[in-house]
Structures are given as C-alpha cells and as structure tokens.
mmCIF file of C-alpha atoms in Angstrom:
data_model
loop_
_atom_site.group_PDB
_atom_site.id
_atom_site.type_symbol
_atom_site.label_atom_id
_atom_site.label_comp_id
_atom_site.label_asym_id
_atom_site.label_seq_id
_atom_site.Cartn_x
_atom_site.Cartn_y
_atom_site.Cartn_z
ATOM 1 C CA UNK E 1 43.302 -34.545 -25.342
ATOM 2 C CA UNK E 2 45.841 -34.034 -27.948
ATOM 3 C CA UNK E 3 45.496 -35.735 -31.485
ATOM 4 C CA UNK E 4 48.031 -35.756 -34.152
ATOM 5 C CA UNK E 5 46.904 -33.801 -37.203
ATOM 6 C CA UNK E 6 49.701 -33.629 -39.874
ATOM 7 C CA UNK E 7 53.302 -34.232 -38.165
ATOM 8 C CA UNK E 8 55.704 -35.695 -40.572
ATOM 9 C CA UNK E 9 59.060 -35.403 -38.589
ATOM 10 C CA UNK E 10 60.163 -37.293 -35.303
ATOM 11 C CA UNK E 11 61.935 -35.785 -32.528
ATOM 12 C CA UNK E 12 64.451 -37.934 -30.101
ATOM 13 C CA UNK E 13 64.092 -37.244 -26.299
ATOM 14 C CA UNK E 14 67.792 -38.644 -24.151
ATOM 15 C CA UNK E 15 67.079 -41.898 -23.432
ATOM 16 C CA UNK E 16 64.095 -42.314 -24.873
ATOM 17 C CA UNK E 17 64.272 -42.980 -28.411
ATOM 18 C CA UNK E 18 62.457 -41.657 -31.503
ATOM 19 C CA UNK E 19 59.394 -40.276 -30.819
ATOM 20 C CA UNK E 20 56.724 -41.878 -33.397
ATOM 21 C CA UNK E 21 54.460 -39.107 -34.518
ATOM 22 C CA UNK E 22 52.600 -41.301 -37.378
ATOM 23 C CA UNK E 23 50.500 -42.869 -34.524
ATOM 24 C CA UNK E 24 49.246 -40.188 -33.050
ATOM 25 C CA UNK E 25 50.624 -37.717 -30.355
ATOM 26 C CA UNK E 26 50.106 -37.613 -26.677
ATOM 27 C CA UNK E 27 46.689 -36.903 -25.098
ATOM 28 C CA UNK E 28 45.756 -35.074 -22.234
ATOM 29 C CA UNK E 29 42.770 -35.043 -20.211
ATOM 30 C CA UNK E 30 42.907 -32.630 -17.310
ATOM 31 C CA UNK E 31 40.324 -32.565 -14.685
ATOM 32 C CA UNK E 32 39.475 -29.726 -12.290
ATOM 33 C CA UNK E 33 37.396 -28.491 -9.301
ATOM 34 C CA UNK E 34 35.704 -25.293 -10.009
ATOM 35 C CA UNK E 35 36.913 -23.719 -13.268
ATOM 36 C CA UNK E 36 36.789 -20.222 -12.991
ATOM 37 C CA UNK E 37 37.471 -18.183 -16.632
ATOM 38 C CA UNK E 38 40.949 -17.349 -15.201
ATOM 39 C CA UNK E 39 41.645 -21.249 -14.391
ATOM 40 C CA UNK E 40 40.076 -22.280 -17.924
ATOM 41 C CA UNK E 41 42.783 -19.817 -19.459
ATOM 42 C CA UNK E 42 45.448 -21.227 -17.209
ATOM 43 C CA UNK E 43 44.455 -24.942 -18.097
ATOM 44 C CA UNK E 44 45.207 -23.683 -21.929
ATOM 45 C CA UNK E 45 48.512 -22.035 -21.109
ATOM 46 C CA UNK E 46 50.161 -24.607 -18.507
ATOM 47 C CA UNK E 47 49.150 -27.777 -21.116
ATOM 48 C CA UNK E 48 50.412 -25.912 -24.100
ATOM 49 C CA UNK E 49 54.046 -25.105 -22.419
ATOM 50 C CA UNK E 50 54.247 -28.503 -21.359
ATOM 51 C CA UNK E 51 53.394 -29.979 -24.749
ATOM 52 C CA UNK E 52 55.877 -27.497 -26.079
ATOM 53 C CA UNK E 53 59.053 -28.085 -23.304
ATOM 54 C CA UNK E 54 58.272 -32.277 -23.525
ATOM 55 C CA UNK E 55 57.789 -35.194 -26.057
ATOM 56 C CA UNK E 56 57.918 -37.722 -23.261
ATOM 57 C CA UNK E 57 54.199 -38.489 -21.848
ATOM 58 C CA UNK E 58 55.038 -39.102 -18.149
ATOM 59 C CA UNK E 59 57.470 -35.574 -18.456
ATOM 60 C CA UNK E 60 54.320 -33.715 -19.819
ATOM 61 C CA UNK E 61 51.932 -35.314 -16.911
ATOM 62 C CA UNK E 62 54.773 -34.208 -14.676
ATOM 63 C CA UNK E 63 55.026 -30.498 -15.760
ATOM 64 C CA UNK E 64 51.484 -30.067 -15.504
ATOM 65 C CA UNK E 65 50.874 -31.667 -12.040
ATOM 66 C CA UNK E 66 53.772 -29.306 -11.005
ATOM 67 C CA UNK E 67 52.210 -26.425 -12.546
ATOM 68 C CA UNK E 68 48.662 -26.846 -11.222
ATOM 69 C CA UNK E 69 50.046 -27.727 -7.728
ATOM 70 C CA UNK E 70 52.105 -24.769 -7.446
ATOM 71 C CA UNK E 71 48.931 -22.385 -8.724
ATOM 72 C CA UNK E 72 45.832 -24.042 -7.105
ATOM 73 C CA UNK E 73 47.112 -26.978 -4.789
ATOM 74 C CA UNK E 74 46.346 -30.576 -5.506
ATOM 75 C CA UNK E 75 42.934 -30.314 -6.775
ATOM 76 C CA UNK E 76 43.314 -32.005 -9.750
ATOM 77 C CA UNK E 77 43.453 -34.919 -11.978
ATOM 78 C CA UNK E 78 45.642 -35.181 -15.437
ATOM 79 C CA UNK E 79 46.061 -37.999 -17.559
ATOM 80 C CA UNK E 80 48.514 -37.871 -20.303
ATOM 81 C CA UNK E 81 49.706 -40.943 -23.027
ATOM 82 C CA UNK E 82 48.760 -42.191 -26.259
ATOM 83 C CA UNK E 83 47.006 -45.378 -24.537
ATOM 84 C CA UNK E 84 46.767 -43.149 -21.287
ATOM 85 C CA UNK E 85 49.534 -44.932 -19.447
ATOM 86 C CA UNK E 86 51.115 -42.213 -17.364
ATOM 87 C CA UNK E 87 48.819 -40.896 -14.792
ATOM 88 C CA UNK E 88 49.269 -38.480 -12.130
ATOM 89 C CA UNK E 89 46.098 -38.200 -9.895
ATOM 90 C CA UNK E 90 44.821 -36.228 -7.384
ATOM 91 C CA UNK E 91 41.048 -36.906 -6.199
ATOM 92 C CA UNK E 92 38.448 -34.144 -6.350
ATOM 93 C CA UNK E 93 35.364 -34.199 -4.511
ATOM 94 C CA UNK E 94 33.279 -31.312 -6.548
ATOM 95 C CA UNK E 95 32.635 -30.880 -9.803
ATOM 96 C CA UNK E 96 30.985 -27.896 -10.777
ATOM 97 C CA UNK E 97 30.651 -27.999 -14.901
ATOM 98 C CA UNK E 98 32.094 -29.266 -17.654
ATOM 99 C CA UNK E 99 34.403 -27.282 -20.122
ATOM 100 C CA UNK E 100 35.392 -28.849 -23.573
ATOM 101 C CA UNK E 101 37.976 -26.562 -25.526
ATOM 102 C CA UNK E 102 40.770 -26.948 -27.818
ATOM 103 C CA UNK E 103 43.939 -25.193 -29.009
ATOM 104 C CA UNK E 104 46.761 -25.803 -31.259
ATOM 105 C CA UNK E 105 50.349 -27.034 -30.369
ATOM 106 C CA UNK E 106 53.331 -27.458 -32.151
ATOM 107 C CA UNK E 107 56.340 -29.869 -32.021
ATOM 108 C CA UNK E 108 59.262 -27.509 -33.370
ATOM 109 C CA UNK E 109 59.924 -23.877 -33.773
ATOM 110 C CA UNK E 110 59.871 -24.586 -37.289
ATOM 111 C CA UNK E 111 56.586 -25.993 -37.328
ATOM 112 C CA UNK E 112 54.911 -22.936 -36.719
ATOM 113 C CA UNK E 113 55.588 -21.617 -40.214
ATOM 114 C CA UNK E 114 54.977 -24.797 -41.720
ATOM 115 C CA UNK E 115 51.927 -26.095 -40.465
ATOM 116 C CA UNK E 116 49.875 -22.833 -38.853
ATOM 117 C CA UNK E 117 47.065 -25.047 -37.671
ATOM 118 C CA UNK E 118 49.581 -26.845 -35.874
ATOM 119 C CA UNK E 119 51.230 -30.350 -35.554
ATOM 120 C CA UNK E 120 48.575 -31.049 -32.566
ATOM 121 C CA UNK E 121 45.116 -30.418 -31.745
ATOM 122 C CA UNK E 122 44.966 -30.458 -27.876
ATOM 123 C CA UNK E 123 41.556 -31.190 -26.505
ATOM 124 C CA UNK E 124 40.750 -30.194 -22.964
ATOM 125 C CA UNK E 125 37.956 -31.618 -20.874
ATOM 126 C CA UNK E 126 37.320 -30.397 -17.656
ATOM 127 C CA UNK E 127 36.365 -32.364 -15.214
ATOM 128 C CA UNK E 128 37.475 -35.507 -17.044
ATOM 129 C CA UNK E 129 34.886 -38.045 -15.922
ATOM 130 C CA UNK E 130 35.174 -41.918 -15.687
ATOM 131 C CA UNK E 131 32.826 -42.070 -19.053
ATOM 132 C CA UNK E 132 35.621 -39.823 -20.399
ATOM 133 C CA UNK E 133 38.250 -41.726 -19.684
ATOM 134 C CA UNK E 134 36.660 -45.070 -20.526
ATOM 135 C CA UNK E 135 35.754 -43.781 -24.039
ATOM 136 C CA UNK E 136 39.218 -42.639 -25.041
ATOM 137 C CA UNK E 137 40.946 -46.158 -23.212
ATOM 138 C CA UNK E 138 42.172 -48.833 -25.634
ATOM 139 C CA UNK E 139 39.383 -51.342 -25.440
ATOM 140 C CA UNK E 140 37.729 -54.713 -27.331
ATOM 141 C CA UNK E 141 34.474 -54.808 -28.868
ATOM 142 C CA UNK E 142 31.214 -56.812 -30.010
ATOM 143 C CA UNK E 143 28.588 -56.920 -31.864
ATOM 144 C CA UNK E 144 25.402 -56.414 -30.143
ATOM 145 C CA UNK E 145 21.872 -56.979 -31.295
ATOM 146 C CA UNK E 146 20.009 -54.646 -29.356
ATOM 147 C CA UNK E 147 16.029 -55.974 -29.285
ATOM 148 C CA UNK E 148 13.288 -53.232 -27.994
ATOM 149 C CA UNK E 149 13.010 -55.573 -24.890
ATOM 150 C CA UNK E 150 16.386 -55.134 -24.124
ATOM 151 C CA UNK E 151 16.032 -51.294 -24.618
ATOM 152 C CA UNK E 152 13.405 -50.941 -22.403
ATOM 153 C CA UNK E 153 14.464 -53.281 -19.474
ATOM 154 C CA UNK E 154 18.333 -52.104 -19.968
ATOM 155 C CA UNK E 155 19.377 -49.040 -21.646
ATOM 156 C CA UNK E 156 16.273 -46.605 -20.732
ATOM 157 C CA UNK E 157 16.862 -47.438 -16.774
ATOM 158 C CA UNK E 158 20.855 -46.602 -17.754
ATOM 159 C CA UNK E 159 20.078 -43.418 -19.275
ATOM 160 C CA UNK E 160 17.683 -42.552 -16.401
ATOM 161 C CA UNK E 161 20.173 -43.437 -13.920
ATOM 162 C CA UNK E 162 22.781 -40.774 -15.640
ATOM 163 C CA UNK E 163 23.652 -37.517 -13.644
ATOM 164 C CA UNK E 164 22.155 -34.322 -15.174
ATOM 165 C CA UNK E 165 25.857 -32.961 -14.666
ATOM 166 C CA UNK E 166 26.731 -35.282 -17.710
ATOM 167 C CA UNK E 167 25.042 -32.917 -19.968
ATOM 168 C CA UNK E 168 25.294 -29.637 -18.044
ATOM 169 C CA UNK E 169 27.687 -28.280 -20.517
ATOM 170 C CA UNK E 170 24.924 -28.648 -23.544
ATOM 171 C CA UNK E 171 22.313 -27.028 -21.380
ATOM 172 C CA UNK E 172 24.773 -24.104 -20.611
ATOM 173 C CA UNK E 173 25.075 -23.656 -24.562
ATOM 174 C CA UNK E 174 21.381 -23.893 -24.979
ATOM 175 C CA UNK E 175 20.153 -21.344 -22.183
ATOM 176 C CA UNK E 176 22.702 -18.871 -23.946
ATOM 177 C CA UNK E 177 25.514 -18.785 -20.694
ATOM 178 C CA UNK E 178 28.145 -20.817 -22.780
ATOM 179 C CA UNK E 179 30.123 -20.741 -26.300
ATOM 180 C CA UNK E 180 27.379 -18.289 -27.946
ATOM 181 C CA UNK E 181 30.138 -16.673 -30.292
ATOM 182 C CA UNK E 182 30.357 -20.117 -31.633
ATOM 183 C CA UNK E 183 27.253 -20.570 -33.003
ATOM 184 C CA UNK E 184 26.368 -20.898 -36.713
ATOM 185 C CA UNK E 185 22.840 -21.200 -36.367
ATOM 186 C CA UNK E 186 19.983 -20.895 -33.738
ATOM 187 C CA UNK E 187 16.397 -21.394 -33.594
ATOM 188 C CA UNK E 188 13.760 -22.539 -31.326
ATOM 189 C CA UNK E 189 13.971 -26.065 -31.955
ATOM 190 C CA UNK E 190 17.976 -26.498 -32.544
ATOM 191 C CA UNK E 191 21.159 -24.986 -33.112
ATOM 192 C CA UNK E 192 24.649 -25.359 -35.374
ATOM 193 C CA UNK E 193 27.804 -25.373 -33.460
ATOM 194 C CA UNK E 194 31.687 -26.521 -34.688
ATOM 195 C CA UNK E 195 32.292 -29.954 -32.996
ATOM 196 C CA UNK E 196 35.359 -30.057 -30.934
ATOM 197 C CA UNK E 197 36.917 -32.503 -33.389
ATOM 198 C CA UNK E 198 37.498 -29.903 -36.081
ATOM 199 C CA UNK E 199 40.265 -27.433 -36.289
ATOM 200 C CA UNK E 200 38.116 -24.725 -37.790
ATOM 201 C CA UNK E 201 40.628 -24.263 -40.735
ATOM 202 C CA UNK E 202 41.146 -27.906 -42.346
ATOM 203 C CA UNK E 203 37.653 -27.722 -44.795
ATOM 204 C CA UNK E 204 38.015 -31.621 -45.742
ATOM 205 C CA UNK E 205 37.840 -32.449 -41.999
ATOM 206 C CA UNK E 206 34.821 -29.729 -41.228
ATOM 207 C CA UNK E 207 32.651 -31.182 -38.335
ATOM 208 C CA UNK E 208 29.391 -29.530 -37.100
ATOM 209 C CA UNK E 209 26.868 -30.502 -34.590
ATOM 210 C CA UNK E 210 23.493 -29.762 -34.546
ATOM 211 C CA UNK E 211 21.984 -29.897 -31.016
ATOM 212 C CA UNK E 212 18.125 -30.215 -30.481
ATOM 213 C CA UNK E 213 16.519 -28.222 -27.680
ATOM 214 C CA UNK E 214 13.899 -30.944 -26.701
ATOM 215 C CA UNK E 215 15.720 -32.832 -23.721
ATOM 216 C CA UNK E 216 13.137 -35.353 -24.194
ATOM 217 C CA UNK E 217 14.733 -36.865 -27.061
ATOM 218 C CA UNK E 218 17.811 -39.123 -25.463
ATOM 219 C CA UNK E 219 18.482 -41.087 -28.686
ATOM 220 C CA UNK E 220 17.499 -42.470 -32.276
ATOM 221 C CA UNK E 221 15.187 -44.655 -29.913
ATOM 222 C CA UNK E 222 12.956 -41.580 -29.156
ATOM 223 C CA UNK E 223 12.499 -40.286 -32.782
ATOM 224 C CA UNK E 224 9.052 -40.171 -34.146
ATOM 225 C CA UNK E 225 6.926 -39.204 -37.127
ATOM 226 C CA UNK E 226 6.217 -36.068 -35.396
ATOM 227 C CA UNK E 227 10.107 -35.325 -35.470
ATOM 228 C CA UNK E 228 10.456 -35.700 -39.174
ATOM 229 C CA UNK E 229 10.050 -31.754 -39.682
ATOM 230 C CA UNK E 230 12.923 -31.022 -36.921
ATOM 231 C CA UNK E 231 15.090 -33.684 -39.032
ATOM 232 C CA UNK E 232 14.539 -32.275 -42.179
ATOM 233 C CA UNK E 233 14.960 -28.431 -40.874
ATOM 234 C CA UNK E 234 18.378 -29.243 -39.409
ATOM 235 C CA UNK E 235 19.540 -31.262 -42.801
ATOM 236 C CA UNK E 236 18.298 -27.587 -44.766
ATOM 237 C CA UNK E 237 19.744 -25.062 -42.028
ATOM 238 C CA UNK E 238 23.138 -26.676 -41.916
ATOM 239 C CA UNK E 239 23.330 -27.206 -45.880
ATOM 240 C CA UNK E 240 22.995 -23.620 -46.043
ATOM 241 C CA UNK E 241 25.310 -22.591 -43.031
ATOM 242 C CA UNK E 242 28.166 -24.967 -44.807
ATOM 243 C CA UNK E 243 27.216 -23.183 -48.395
ATOM 244 C CA UNK E 244 27.299 -19.633 -46.813
ATOM 245 C CA UNK E 245 30.495 -19.744 -44.815
ATOM 246 C CA UNK E 246 32.104 -22.266 -46.754
ATOM 247 C CA UNK E 247 30.633 -22.223 -50.295
ATOM 248 C CA UNK E 248 30.098 -26.152 -49.890
ATOM 249 C CA UNK E 249 27.296 -27.127 -52.235
ATOM 250 C CA UNK E 250 24.440 -29.375 -51.769
ATOM 251 C CA UNK E 251 25.493 -32.879 -51.451
ATOM 252 C CA UNK E 252 28.924 -31.899 -49.842
ATOM 253 C CA UNK E 253 27.580 -32.767 -46.397
ATOM 254 C CA UNK E 254 27.166 -36.040 -44.465
ATOM 255 C CA UNK E 255 24.601 -36.276 -42.145
ATOM 256 C CA UNK E 256 24.685 -38.660 -39.301
ATOM 257 C CA UNK E 257 23.357 -39.792 -35.674
ATOM 258 C CA UNK E 258 25.379 -42.130 -33.466
ATOM 259 C CA UNK E 259 23.459 -45.062 -31.565
ATOM 260 C CA UNK E 260 24.961 -45.338 -28.773
ATOM 261 C CA UNK E 261 25.841 -41.780 -28.610
ATOM 262 C CA UNK E 262 28.449 -40.177 -26.166
ATOM 263 C CA UNK E 263 26.092 -37.924 -24.174
ATOM 264 C CA UNK E 264 21.962 -38.902 -24.217
ATOM 265 C CA UNK E 265 20.981 -35.389 -25.771
ATOM 266 C CA UNK E 266 19.765 -35.972 -29.627
ATOM 267 C CA UNK E 267 22.337 -34.654 -31.797
ATOM 268 C CA UNK E 268 23.008 -34.798 -35.386
ATOM 269 C CA UNK E 269 26.834 -35.090 -36.343
ATOM 270 C CA UNK E 270 27.299 -32.882 -39.306
ATOM 271 C CA UNK E 271 31.005 -33.799 -41.346
ATOM 272 C CA UNK E 272 32.240 -32.534 -44.916
ATOM 273 C CA UNK E 273 31.558 -35.513 -47.913
ATOM 274 C CA UNK E 274 35.531 -36.016 -47.871
ATOM 275 C CA UNK E 275 36.156 -36.417 -44.587
ATOM 276 C CA UNK E 276 37.990 -39.792 -43.534
ATOM 277 C CA UNK E 277 35.500 -41.012 -41.214
ATOM 278 C CA UNK E 278 37.244 -42.662 -38.218
ATOM 279 C CA UNK E 279 35.721 -44.669 -35.857
ATOM 280 C CA UNK E 280 32.677 -42.388 -35.282
ATOM 281 C CA UNK E 281 31.383 -43.106 -38.755
ATOM 282 C CA UNK E 282 31.596 -47.265 -38.681
ATOM 283 C CA UNK E 283 28.559 -49.190 -39.720
ATOM 284 C CA UNK E 284 26.305 -49.753 -37.278
ATOM 285 C CA UNK E 285 26.954 -46.826 -34.832
ATOM 286 C CA UNK E 286 26.515 -44.044 -37.079
ATOM 287 C CA UNK E 287 23.020 -43.933 -39.100
ATOM 288 C CA UNK E 288 22.624 -41.621 -41.987
ATOM 289 C CA UNK E 289 20.165 -38.610 -41.309
ATOM 290 C CA UNK E 290 18.939 -39.372 -44.807
ATOM 291 C CA UNK E 291 18.040 -43.040 -43.923
ATOM 292 C CA UNK E 292 16.316 -42.255 -40.452
ATOM 293 C CA UNK E 293 13.877 -39.952 -42.133
ATOM 294 C CA UNK E 294 13.009 -42.292 -44.790
ATOM 295 C CA UNK E 295 12.542 -44.981 -42.436
ATOM 296 C CA UNK E 296 10.339 -42.574 -40.179
ATOM 297 C CA UNK E 297 8.020 -41.607 -43.300
ATOM 298 C CA UNK E 298 7.616 -45.361 -43.460
ATOM 299 C CA UNK E 299 5.582 -45.138 -40.313
ATOM 300 C CA UNK E 300 2.134 -45.918 -39.475
ATOM 301 C CA UNK E 301 0.717 -42.925 -37.424
ATOM 302 C CA UNK E 302 -1.174 -45.238 -34.878
ATOM 303 C CA UNK E 303 1.781 -47.879 -34.540
ATOM 304 C CA UNK E 304 4.613 -47.926 -32.359
ATOM 305 C CA UNK E 305 7.586 -46.333 -34.184
ATOM 306 C CA UNK E 306 9.806 -48.004 -36.307
ATOM 307 C CA UNK E 307 12.797 -47.515 -33.976
ATOM 308 C CA UNK E 308 10.907 -48.970 -31.047
ATOM 309 C CA UNK E 309 10.188 -51.784 -32.731
ATOM 310 C CA UNK E 310 13.448 -52.306 -34.635
ATOM 311 C CA UNK E 311 16.497 -54.634 -33.285
ATOM 312 C CA UNK E 312 19.304 -52.271 -33.790
ATOM 313 C CA UNK E 313 22.742 -54.004 -34.195
ATOM 314 C CA UNK E 314 25.921 -52.225 -33.673
ATOM 315 C CA UNK E 315 29.463 -52.354 -31.846
ATOM 316 C CA UNK E 316 29.953 -51.524 -28.191
ATOM 317 C CA UNK E 317 33.268 -51.241 -26.371
ATOM 318 C CA UNK E 318 34.090 -53.322 -23.429
ATOM 319 C CA UNK E 319 34.587 -49.874 -21.480
ATOM 320 C CA UNK E 320 30.954 -48.483 -21.756
ATOM 321 C CA UNK E 321 28.457 -48.715 -19.110
ATOM 322 C CA UNK E 322 26.291 -50.949 -21.127
ATOM 323 C CA UNK E 323 28.639 -53.238 -22.129
ATOM 324 C CA UNK E 324 28.235 -56.292 -19.152
ATOM 325 C CA UNK E 325 24.179 -56.052 -19.276
ATOM 326 C CA UNK E 326 23.856 -55.930 -22.949
ATOM 327 C CA UNK E 327 26.450 -58.655 -23.005
ATOM 328 C CA UNK E 328 25.080 -60.979 -20.572
ATOM 329 C CA UNK E 329 21.402 -60.267 -22.484
ATOM 330 C CA UNK E 330 22.552 -61.335 -25.992
ATOM 331 C CA UNK E 331 24.371 -64.594 -24.517
ATOM 332 C CA UNK E 332 20.884 -65.157 -23.218
ATOM 333 C CA UNK E 333 19.029 -64.982 -26.229
ATOM 334 C CA UNK E 334 21.647 -66.927 -28.093
ATOM 335 C CA UNK E 335 20.795 -69.875 -25.578
ATOM 336 C CA UNK E 336 17.269 -70.069 -26.266
#
C-alpha cells in the first residue's frame, strides 16, 4: 500500500486530468504464493518501477501484472488505487508466509533532492489476505457496546477460528528468523521494532511497536494484574530506547493498545507525542497504556479482571469479521 507523505505538486496524464496529491497517493497491495528472497526484492523493484513510470492507478496495476506474469506466471494478486478501484487478479492456492516491508518512491525526478524521504511511502504486504483488503477499504463504522457476554460468546470463538498463518510473521520475528536487524530492544518477555507505518526518518511520526512473547495474551481483554510488570517494562524500555537513539525525553512518547487489534497477538503501539494521530488513535479503539496499568492496579486479586468485567465501547467497521455478529447482538440488547 502506498501512503502519501508530503507531496505539494500535481502531475498530469493524457486523458486523466491533474492527479490530486493532497488526498493520498495510489495504494498497492501485492499478493504472492511463495516469496523467496529473490522474489521479495523483485516485488520492491517492480512496484517501484511502476510507481515511477505511471500515475494512473489502472496503469500501475497493469504494469505490475505484466512484470509478474513475465517473471513468474499468473500466481499473484495486486490491488491498486485510492479506494482499491483498480483490480488485476490471478487466484492463488497456497500462501507460505506473510511479508511486510516498505520503500520510498518519488513522483518526479526533482523530488529526489527536495524530498529525500520520498513523496510516497509504499507498503508491501505479501500475501494480502481478505482481512488486509477489508481493513484498507472505505467502510461505514458503528459504535458498539461489547459486553462481557458478547465477548465470551462471539469474540472468543472468532479469535480461536483465525488461522495461525495470520500471525506467522510475528512468530518468525520472535523466533529470530526474520527482521532481526530492525529490533531496537529484545528481552525474554517482549521486543521492540519499528512499525511499518514509520519512514524511519521523520521524528514527529515515529512509530514503534512492542510485541510480547506470551502468545496466550490475545488482546486487552486478557490482561490481568500479573501482567502489570510486563506493561511497565515495555513503557520503561521503550522510553530508554527513544532517549538513546533519538534524544526523546520522558513524556515524549504516547503508548496505546488497540481494541480490536489488527492481529490477536498482544502488542503495544508507541508513537511520538507529536504524532498527528490518524484513525488508529480514535477514542474507543486506542487505550492509553498508562490508563490500562492504572485500571489493573485497581483490581482485587481474587475477582475477575477489570477487563473481563468491563463493557468496552468502540467503533467497528462494517468490513470487520466481527461486525455482523456484534451488531446483531447489540440490536438484541437494545430491544430488551
């Protein structure tokens, strides 16, 4: 997926009119079967060349299609467009593992000197599952009141039904098989790495993620009093990393936890305090780590956890796998 960073000019294509660069650049998700190291690099080269050569979404998709077909045959699926409106599809049968990466792209030759970080930040997700496409598609959102009963009867079975391949990329990082050069901190409990949303240059948009090693913690609902030391350690070590590497003083970071998360392996988001936010920091979805720790400290040991007992209120998009079931359950409660 390509995200707009900071382009101030527009370009014109024959028959297309000026391209609006203020509303975001083209987005691309590339999906492939067995991504060898060679193919991973090729995915970067092919997508980069297509973005450099074309501005029209269907042309970008067609160019990527042409190159992948030429090199590997019709074994892939690519989606390109601000609203995923341009599709070029070949079905795949087997996905080996997930691959997340990003690279910079420039809209014009002159941008290379003016914007060394790139006009566009291109994120590549291989393979792109239906969940990825749903996540990045425009959709309506409703406010849900998830009761403990709704969580136990709807959410828990949903999480259990998810294929392990969804979080295989995380396990490969935790097991030391992937992304080891990018790790800023590692312990027996968690590690800290840069999030794919950060370009590694712009300090105000700094974005890290702490991933815990305990796979039994799926979400904020699973947190208990015994996890307080873990959460405090994440806060402490991330603060130390930020100070050592970027001279960010205490209070310069914002820590939060998503519910529902993109993937159900517990992780904490860590961003610069000046980060402009975005949809990932909406009230309801983002829970401040400090607040979570404080609530857990109020727990009485022998009682159910506060996150077991709470009704959680949040917005959920209609493309989410839980949308229909939770919406129906909430409508049933409103009738009672």
